[in-house]
Each structure stands twice: as structure tokens, then as C-alpha cells.
JSON list of C-alpha atoms in Angstrom, two decimals:
[
{"chain": "N", "resi": 13, "resn": "MET", "atom": "CA", "xyz": [70.21, 53.95, 66.46]},
{"chain": "N", "resi": 14, "resn": "THR", "atom": "CA", "xyz": [68.06, 51.32, 68.03]},
{"chain": "N", "resi": 15, "resn": "THR", "atom": "CA", "xyz": [66.87, 51.10, 71.53]},
{"chain": "N", "resi": 16, "resn": "SER", "atom": "CA", "xyz": [66.67, 47.91, 73.39]},
{"chain": "N", "resi": 17, "resn": "GLY", "atom": "CA", "xyz": [63.25, 47.27, 74.97]},
{"chain": "N", "resi": 18, "resn": "ALA", "atom": "CA", "xyz": [61.01, 50.19, 75.56]},
{"chain": "N", "resi": 19, "resn": "SER", "atom": "CA", "xyz": [60.19, 49.76, 79.26]},
{"chain": "N", "resi": 20, "resn": "SER", "atom": "CA", "xyz": [58.38, 52.35, 81.27]},
{"chain": "N", "resi": 21, "resn": "PRO", "atom": "CA", "xyz": [60.23, 53.70, 84.32]},
{"chain": "N", "resi": 22, "resn": "SER", "atom": "CA", "xyz": [59.51, 51.41, 87.28]},
{"chain": "N", "resi": 23, "resn": "TRP", "atom": "CA", "xyz": [60.06, 54.08, 89.93]},
{"chain": "N", "resi": 24, "resn": "LYS", "atom": "CA", "xyz": [56.66, 55.80, 89.36]},
{"chain": "N", "resi": 25, "resn": "PRO", "atom": "CA", "xyz": [54.45, 53.07, 90.84]},
{"chain": "N", "resi": 26, "resn": "TRP", "atom": "CA", "xyz": [56.83, 52.68, 93.74]},
{"chain": "N", "resi": 27, "resn": "ALA", "atom": "CA", "xyz": [56.84, 56.44, 94.30]},
{"chain": "N", "resi": 28, "resn": "LEU", "atom": "CA", "xyz": [53.04, 56.45, 94.35]},
{"chain": "N", "resi": 29, "resn": "ILE", "atom": "CA", "xyz": [52.92, 53.51, 96.76]},
{"chain": "N", "resi": 30, "resn": "GLY", "atom": "CA", "xyz": [55.57, 55.09, 98.97]},
{"chain": "N", "resi": 31, "resn": "GLY", "atom": "CA", "xyz": [53.77, 58.43, 99.00]},
{"chain": "N", "resi": 32, "resn": "LEU", "atom": "CA", "xyz": [50.52, 56.72, 99.99]},
{"chain": "N", "resi": 33, "resn": "LEU", "atom": "CA", "xyz": [52.34, 54.98, 102.83]},
{"chain": "N", "resi": 34, "resn": "VAL", "atom": "CA", "xyz": [54.25, 57.98, 104.05]},
{"chain": "N", "resi": 35, "resn": "LEU", "atom": "CA", "xyz": [51.35, 60.49, 103.89]},
{"chain": "N", "resi": 36, "resn": "PRO", "atom": "CA", "xyz": [49.34, 58.77, 106.66]},
{"chain": "N", "resi": 37, "resn": "LEU", "atom": "CA", "xyz": [52.44, 58.60, 108.81]},
{"chain": "N", "resi": 38, "resn": "CYS", "atom": "CA", "xyz": [53.04, 62.33, 108.33]},
{"chain": "N", "resi": 39, "resn": "LEU", "atom": "CA", "xyz": [49.42, 63.10, 109.12]},
{"chain": "N", "resi": 40, "resn": "CYS", "atom": "CA", "xyz": [49.52, 60.89, 112.22]},
{"chain": "N", "resi": 41, "resn": "ARG", "atom": "CA", "xyz": [52.68, 62.60, 113.37]},
{"chain": "N", "resi": 42, "resn": "PHE", "atom": "CA", "xyz": [51.01, 65.99, 112.81]},
{"chain": "N", "resi": 43, "resn": "CYS", "atom": "CA", "xyz": [47.96, 64.78, 114.72]},
{"chain": "N", "resi": 44, "resn": "LEU", "atom": "CA", "xyz": [50.13, 63.46, 117.51]},
{"chain": "N", "resi": 45, "resn": "VAL", "atom": "CA", "xyz": [52.11, 66.69, 117.81]},
{"chain": "N", "resi": 46, "resn": "SER", "atom": "CA", "xyz": [49.11, 68.94, 117.49]},
{"chain": "N", "resi": 47, "resn": "GLY", "atom": "CA", "xyz": [47.14, 66.66, 119.87]},
{"chain": "N", "resi": 48, "resn": "LEU", "atom": "CA", "xyz": [49.89, 66.91, 122.48]},
{"chain": "N", "resi": 49, "resn": "GLY", "atom": "CA", "xyz": [49.90, 70.62, 122.04]},
{"chain": "N", "resi": 50, "resn": "ALA", "atom": "CA", "xyz": [46.13, 70.86, 122.44]},
{"chain": "N", "resi": 51, "resn": "THR", "atom": "CA", "xyz": [46.33, 68.61, 125.52]},
{"chain": "N", "resi": 52, "resn": "ALA", "atom": "CA", "xyz": [49.08, 70.79, 127.03]},
{"chain": "N", "resi": 53, "resn": "LEU", "atom": "CA", "xyz": [47.10, 73.95, 126.36]},
{"chain": "N", "resi": 54, "resn": "GLY", "atom": "CA", "xyz": [43.99, 72.33, 127.81]},
{"chain": "N", "resi": 55, "resn": "MET", "atom": "CA", "xyz": [45.86, 71.36, 130.97]},
{"chain": "N", "resi": 56, "resn": "ILE", "atom": "CA", "xyz": [47.25, 74.87, 131.31]},
{"chain": "N", "resi": 57, "resn": "GLY", "atom": "CA", "xyz": [43.75, 76.28, 130.84]},
{"chain": "N", "resi": 58, "resn": "LEU", "atom": "CA", "xyz": [42.33, 73.84, 133.36]},
{"chain": "N", "resi": 59, "resn": "GLY", "atom": "CA", "xyz": [45.07, 74.70, 135.82]},
{"chain": "N", "resi": 60, "resn": "GLY", "atom": "CA", "xyz": [44.22, 78.34, 135.30]},
{"chain": "N", "resi": 61, "resn": "LEU", "atom": "CA", "xyz": [40.59, 77.71, 136.02]},
{"chain": "N", "resi": 62, "resn": "VAL", "atom": "CA", "xyz": [41.37, 75.82, 139.22]},
{"chain": "N", "resi": 63, "resn": "MET", "atom": "CA", "xyz": [43.80, 78.49, 140.29]},
{"chain": "N", "resi": 64, "resn": "ALA", "atom": "CA", "xyz": [41.25, 81.22, 139.49]},
{"chain": "N", "resi": 65, "resn": "GLU", "atom": "CA", "xyz": [38.71, 79.44, 141.59]},
{"chain": "N", "resi": 66, "resn": "ALA", "atom": "CA", "xyz": [41.16, 78.95, 144.46]},
{"chain": "N", "resi": 67, "resn": "ARG", "atom": "CA", "xyz": [42.48, 82.54, 144.31]},
{"chain": "N", "resi": 68, "resn": "PRO", "atom": "CA", "xyz": [39.89, 84.09, 146.63]},
{"chain": "N", "resi": 69, "resn": "ALA", "atom": "CA", "xyz": [40.42, 81.27, 149.19]},
{"chain": "N", "resi": 70, "resn": "GLN", "atom": "CA", "xyz": [44.20, 81.71, 148.89]},
{"chain": "N", "resi": 71, "resn": "GLU", "atom": "CA", "xyz": [43.88, 85.46, 149.49]},
{"chain": "N", "resi": 72, "resn": "ALA", "atom": "CA", "xyz": [41.83, 84.77, 152.61]},
{"chain": "N", "resi": 73, "resn": "ALA", "atom": "CA", "xyz": [44.44, 82.25, 153.83]},
{"chain": "N", "resi": 74, "resn": "GLU", "atom": "CA", "xyz": [47.20, 84.83, 153.15]},
{"chain": "N", "resi": 75, "resn": "GLY", "atom": "CA", "xyz": [45.33, 87.38, 155.21]},
{"chain": "N", "resi": 76, "resn": "PHE", "atom": "CA", "xyz": [44.94, 84.94, 158.11]},
{"chain": "N", "resi": 77, "resn": "LEU", "atom": "CA", "xyz": [48.63, 83.90, 158.08]},
{"chain": "N", "resi": 78, "resn": "SER", "atom": "CA", "xyz": [49.70, 87.55, 157.74]},
{"chain": "N", "resi": 79, "resn": "ALA", "atom": "CA", "xyz": [47.63, 88.51, 160.76]},
{"chain": "N", "resi": 80, "resn": "LEU", "atom": "CA", "xyz": [49.26, 85.70, 162.75]},
{"chain": "N", "resi": 81, "resn": "ARG", "atom": "CA", "xyz": [52.75, 86.73, 161.56]},
{"chain": "N", "resi": 82, "resn": "ASP", "atom": "CA", "xyz": [52.08, 90.33, 162.59]},
{"chain": "N", "resi": 83, "resn": "GLY", "atom": "CA", "xyz": [50.57, 89.38, 165.97]},
{"chain": "N", "resi": 84, "resn": "GLN", "atom": "CA", "xyz": [47.16, 90.80, 165.02]},
{"chain": "N", "resi": 85, "resn": "TRP", "atom": "CA", "xyz": [45.23, 88.16, 166.92]},
{"chain": "N", "resi": 86, "resn": "GLU", "atom": "CA", "xyz": [41.83, 89.84, 166.73]},
{"chain": "N", "resi": 87, "resn": "ALA", "atom": "CA", "xyz": [42.17, 90.20, 162.96]},
{"chain": "N", "resi": 88, "resn": "ALA", "atom": "CA", "xyz": [43.19, 86.55, 162.55]},
{"chain": "N", "resi": 89, "resn": "TYR", "atom": "CA", "xyz": [40.34, 85.45, 164.79]},
{"chain": "N", "resi": 90, "resn": "ALA", "atom": "CA", "xyz": [37.85, 87.56, 162.77]},
{"chain": "N", "resi": 91, "resn": "ARG", "atom": "CA", "xyz": [38.93, 85.62, 159.64]},
{"chain": "N", "resi": 92, "resn": "CYS", "atom": "CA", "xyz": [37.71, 82.29, 161.11]},
{"chain": "N", "resi": 93, "resn": "THR", "atom": "CA", "xyz": [34.34, 80.60, 160.86]},
{"chain": "N", "resi": 94, "resn": "THR", "atom": "CA", "xyz": [32.14, 80.84, 163.99]},
{"chain": "N", "resi": 95, "resn": "SER", "atom": "CA", "xyz": [32.63, 77.12, 164.71]},
{"chain": "N", "resi": 96, "resn": "PHE", "atom": "CA", "xyz": [36.40, 77.48, 164.53]},
{"chain": "N", "resi": 97, "resn": "GLN", "atom": "CA", "xyz": [36.18, 80.53, 166.75]},
{"chain": "N", "resi": 98, "resn": "ARG", "atom": "CA", "xyz": [34.25, 78.50, 169.31]},
{"chain": "N", "resi": 99, "resn": "GLU", "atom": "CA", "xyz": [36.94, 75.81, 169.14]},
{"chain": "N", "resi": 100, "resn": "LEU", "atom": "CA", "xyz": [39.73, 78.36, 169.59]},
{"chain": "N", "resi": 101, "resn": "GLY", "atom": "CA", "xyz": [38.01, 80.22, 172.44]},
{"chain": "N", "resi": 102, "resn": "ARG", "atom": "CA", "xyz": [39.21, 83.79, 172.28]},
{"chain": "N", "resi": 103, "resn": "PRO", "atom": "CA", "xyz": [41.83, 85.71, 170.28]},
{"chain": "N", "resi": 104, "resn": "GLU", "atom": "CA", "xyz": [44.17, 85.56, 173.28]},
{"chain": "N", "resi": 105, "resn": "GLU", "atom": "CA", "xyz": [44.05, 81.70, 173.11]},
{"chain": "N", "resi": 106, "resn": "LEU", "atom": "CA", "xyz": [44.88, 81.91, 169.42]},
{"chain": "N", "resi": 107, "resn": "ALA", "atom": "CA", "xyz": [47.93, 83.97, 170.43]},
{"chain": "N", "resi": 108, "resn": "GLN", "atom": "CA", "xyz": [48.95, 81.30, 172.92]},
{"chain": "N", "resi": 109, "resn": "GLN", "atom": "CA", "xyz": [48.46, 78.49, 170.43]},
{"chain": "N", "resi": 110, "resn": "ASP", "atom": "CA", "xyz": [50.01, 80.06, 167.26]},
{"chain": "N", "resi": 111, "resn": "GLY", "atom": "CA", "xyz": [52.16, 82.83, 168.76]},
{"chain": "N", "resi": 112, "resn": "GLY", "atom": "CA", "xyz": [55.70, 82.89, 170.13]},
{"chain": "N", "resi": 113, "resn": "GLU", "atom": "CA", "xyz": [58.02, 80.34, 168.48]},
{"chain": "N", "resi": 114, "resn": "ARG", "atom": "CA", "xyz": [55.15, 78.81, 166.43]},
{"chain": "N", "resi": 115, "resn": "ARG", "atom": "CA", "xyz": [54.10, 82.15, 164.91]},
{"chain": "N", "resi": 116, "resn": "PRO", "atom": "CA", "xyz": [54.31, 81.97, 161.07]},
{"chain": "N", "resi": 117, "resn": "ALA", "atom": "CA", "xyz": [57.11, 83.96, 159.58]},
{"chain": "N", "resi": 118, "resn": "SER", "atom": "CA", "xyz": [56.84, 82.96, 155.89]},
{"chain": "N", "resi": 119, "resn": "TRP", "atom": "CA", "xyz": [54.93, 80.39, 153.89]},
{"chain": "N", "resi": 120, "resn": "SER", "atom": "CA", "xyz": [54.37, 78.99, 150.41]},
{"chain": "N", "resi": 121, "resn": "PHE", "atom": "CA", "xyz": [51.42, 77.07, 149.02]},
{"chain": "N", "resi": 122, "resn": "SER", "atom": "CA", "xyz": [52.12, 73.93, 147.04]},
{"chain": "N", "resi": 123, "resn": "ARG", "atom": "CA", "xyz": [48.64, 72.44, 146.84]},
{"chain": "N", "resi": 124, "resn": "TRP", "atom": "CA", "xyz": [45.07, 73.61, 146.77]},
{"chain": "N", "resi": 125, "resn": "SER", "atom": "CA", "xyz": [41.65, 72.31, 145.94]},
{"chain": "N", "resi": 126, "resn": "VAL", "atom": "CA", "xyz": [38.15, 73.78, 145.90]},
{"chain": "N", "resi": 127, "resn": "LYS", "atom": "CA", "xyz": [35.03, 71.66, 145.98]},
{"chain": "N", "resi": 128, "resn": "THR", "atom": "CA", "xyz": [31.42, 71.85, 146.98]},
{"chain": "N", "resi": 129, "resn": "GLU", "atom": "CA", "xyz": [29.95, 69.12, 149.16]},
{"chain": "N", "resi": 130, "resn": "ASN", "atom": "CA", "xyz": [26.43, 69.14, 150.57]},
{"chain": "N", "resi": 131, "resn": "GLY", "atom": "CA", "xyz": [26.03, 72.73, 149.44]},
{"chain": "N", "resi": 132, "resn": "ILE", "atom": "CA", "xyz": [29.18, 73.87, 151.32]},
{"chain": "N", "resi": 133, "resn": "LYS", "atom": "CA", "xyz": [31.97, 75.29, 149.26]},
{"chain": "N", "resi": 134, "resn": "ARG", "atom": "CA", "xyz": [35.33, 74.49, 150.81]},
{"chain": "N", "resi": 135, "resn": "ALA", "atom": "CA", "xyz": [38.96, 74.95, 149.97]},
{"chain": "N", "resi": 136, "resn": "GLU", "atom": "CA", "xyz": [41.95, 73.02, 151.21]},
{"chain": "N", "resi": 137, "resn": "LEU", "atom": "CA", "xyz": [45.38, 74.67, 150.94]},
{"chain": "N", "resi": 138, "resn": "GLY", "atom": "CA", "xyz": [48.67, 73.44, 152.13]},
{"chain": "N", "resi": 139, "resn": "GLY", "atom": "CA", "xyz": [52.35, 73.90, 151.81]},
{"chain": "N", "resi": 140, "resn": "THR", "atom": "CA", "xyz": [55.40, 74.76, 153.79]},
{"chain": "N", "resi": 141, "resn": "LEU", "atom": "CA", "xyz": [55.62, 77.30, 156.57]},
{"chain": "N", "resi": 142, "resn": "THR", "atom": "CA", "xyz": [58.64, 78.71, 158.40]},
{"chain": "N", "resi": 143, "resn": "VAL", "atom": "CA", "xyz": [57.88, 79.68, 162.01]},
{"chain": "N", "resi": 144, "resn": "ALA", "atom": "CA", "xyz": [59.53, 82.43, 164.08]},
{"chain": "N", "resi": 145, "resn": "SER", "atom": "CA", "xyz": [62.06, 79.96, 165.51]},
{"chain": "N", "resi": 146, "resn": "GLY", "atom": "CA", "xyz": [63.25, 79.17, 161.97]},
{"chain": "N", "resi": 147, "resn": "GLU", "atom": "CA", "xyz": [61.79, 75.67, 161.89]},
{"chain": "N", "resi": 148, "resn": "ARG", "atom": "CA", "xyz": [60.12, 74.59, 158.65]},
{"chain": "N", "resi": 149, "resn": "LEU", "atom": "CA", "xyz": [56.81, 72.77, 158.94]},
{"chain": "N", "resi": 150, "resn": "GLY", "atom": "CA", "xyz": [54.13, 71.47, 156.65]},
{"chain": "N", "resi": 151, "resn": "PHE", "atom": "CA", "xyz": [50.74, 73.08, 157.18]},
{"chain": "N", "resi": 152, "resn": "SER", "atom": "CA", "xyz": [47.21, 72.93, 155.90]},
{"chain": "N", "resi": 153, "resn": "LEU", "atom": "CA", "xyz": [44.30, 75.25, 156.01]},
{"chain": "N", "resi": 154, "resn": "GLU", "atom": "CA", "xyz": [40.65, 74.47, 155.39]},
{"chain": "N", "resi": 155, "resn": "LEU", "atom": "CA", "xyz": [38.50, 77.39, 154.39]},
{"chain": "N", "resi": 156, "resn": "ARG", "atom": "CA", "xyz": [34.76, 77.64, 153.85]},
{"chain": "N", "resi": 157, "resn": "ALA", "atom": "CA", "xyz": [32.83, 80.13, 151.74]},
{"chain": "N", "resi": 158, "resn": "ARG", "atom": "CA", "xyz": [29.98, 82.04, 153.28]},
{"chain": "N", "resi": 159, "resn": "SER", "atom": "CA", "xyz": [27.53, 84.02, 151.11]},
{"chain": "N", "resi": 160, "resn": "THR", "atom": "CA", "xyz": [26.91, 87.65, 152.03]},
{"chain": "N", "resi": 161, "resn": "GLY", "atom": "CA", "xyz": [24.34, 88.87, 149.60]},
{"chain": "N", "resi": 162, "resn": "SER", "atom": "CA", "xyz": [25.89, 88.61, 146.14]},
{"chain": "N", "resi": 163, "resn": "ASP", "atom": "CA", "xyz": [29.43, 88.25, 147.51]},
{"chain": "N", "resi": 164, "resn": "GLU", "atom": "CA", "xyz": [31.32, 85.29, 148.84]},
{"chain": "N", "resi": 165, "resn": "VAL", "atom": "CA", "xyz": [33.55, 85.49, 151.94]},
{"chain": "N", "resi": 166, "resn": "TRP", "atom": "CA", "xyz": [36.15, 82.84, 152.65]},
{"chain": "N", "resi": 167, "resn": "GLU", "atom": "CA", "xyz": [36.85, 82.02, 156.31]},
{"chain": "N", "resi": 168, "resn": "VAL", "atom": "CA", "xyz": [39.38, 79.70, 157.95]},
{"chain": "N", "resi": 169, "resn": "HIS", "atom": "CA", "xyz": [37.73, 76.60, 159.35]},
{"chain": "N", "resi": 170, "resn": "ALA", "atom": "CA", "xyz": [40.90, 74.70, 160.40]},
{"chain": "N", "resi": 171, "resn": "PHE", "atom": "CA", "xyz": [44.65, 75.40, 160.67]},
{"chain": "N", "resi": 172, "resn": "THR", "atom": "CA", "xyz": [47.02, 72.48, 161.26]},
{"chain": "N", "resi": 173, "resn": "PHE", "atom": "CA", "xyz": [50.80, 72.07, 161.43]},
{"chain": "N", "resi": 174, "resn": "HIS", "atom": "CA", "xyz": [52.32, 68.88, 160.17]},
{"chain": "N", "resi": 175, "resn": "ASP", "atom": "CA", "xyz": [55.53, 68.32, 162.14]}
]
């Protein structure tokens, strides 16, 4: 039995070339997927850091809004910076301004930021607030941190409704 032409299989060089072309694509796809995963985890971590830094300010804002909701005008007034207290006047004037139909009933925060400018640490929080009359309004709070020994106390510096 005779064989016609002893030729080597031609698929081997092509398989090698194909493998060399496909391998970088697979690696790039892996890098892309793992890179997106790392980016997503990084963003979640960064969001967690921002939220952790904003948490004490948000707790102070919650305390202020809760005092307004409950009609505890002296407690709400005590949570304000001295300059905001001067602007407000007295706790009774805070009751006139933010009591009655404009008294907060419920709220949710949708944005917050914390930054330090000229040595003053401030936080800006905002969101949606439902007042006693049932009307929904946008609102914002500016808070400032004051050092008391080794602790930090957040106080309300401004409270604004956005009709």
C-alpha cells in the first residue's frame, strides 16, 4: 500500500497562531471584567467612606429635625451654631418660623457632602421633607463641626426650604 505525498497536518500552525491571537483577547476580557469589578468595589468603598464621614453630621441633622417635628424648640435651638442662633433670635421665633403647618413631619436625605474649607469642617445635607400640612418640599441643611476637646460636635448653621 502506497501513500500519496507525506504532508504534515496543516492545522497545527494555524492552531498555534489562533491560540496566540485568542489568548490576549481572553486576557483582555479578564482584565476588563476584573477591572470593572475592582472599580465597582472601589466606588462602593469610597461611597462607604463618604457616608461614614457624613454619618455624624446626618445624626445631628436628624436630631434637629426630630426636635422640630416634636415641637421641642429649645432642643432644636440648642443644636444650632451661635451665629445661627443669633439669626433666629429665640427658640420661640424658631417655633413661629418652622412650627405649625411648616413643621417637619418626615424627611429623607438624598445628598450629602462633607468638606473642610479654611479650617472649618462643614457638611451639606439635603433631600425631601413632608411638613405637617402634607406638602412635600425640598430642603437643605448646612452643619458645622465644632471641636470640644477630643470630640467633634456637629451643629446646624442653616436650614432652608426649597418650595
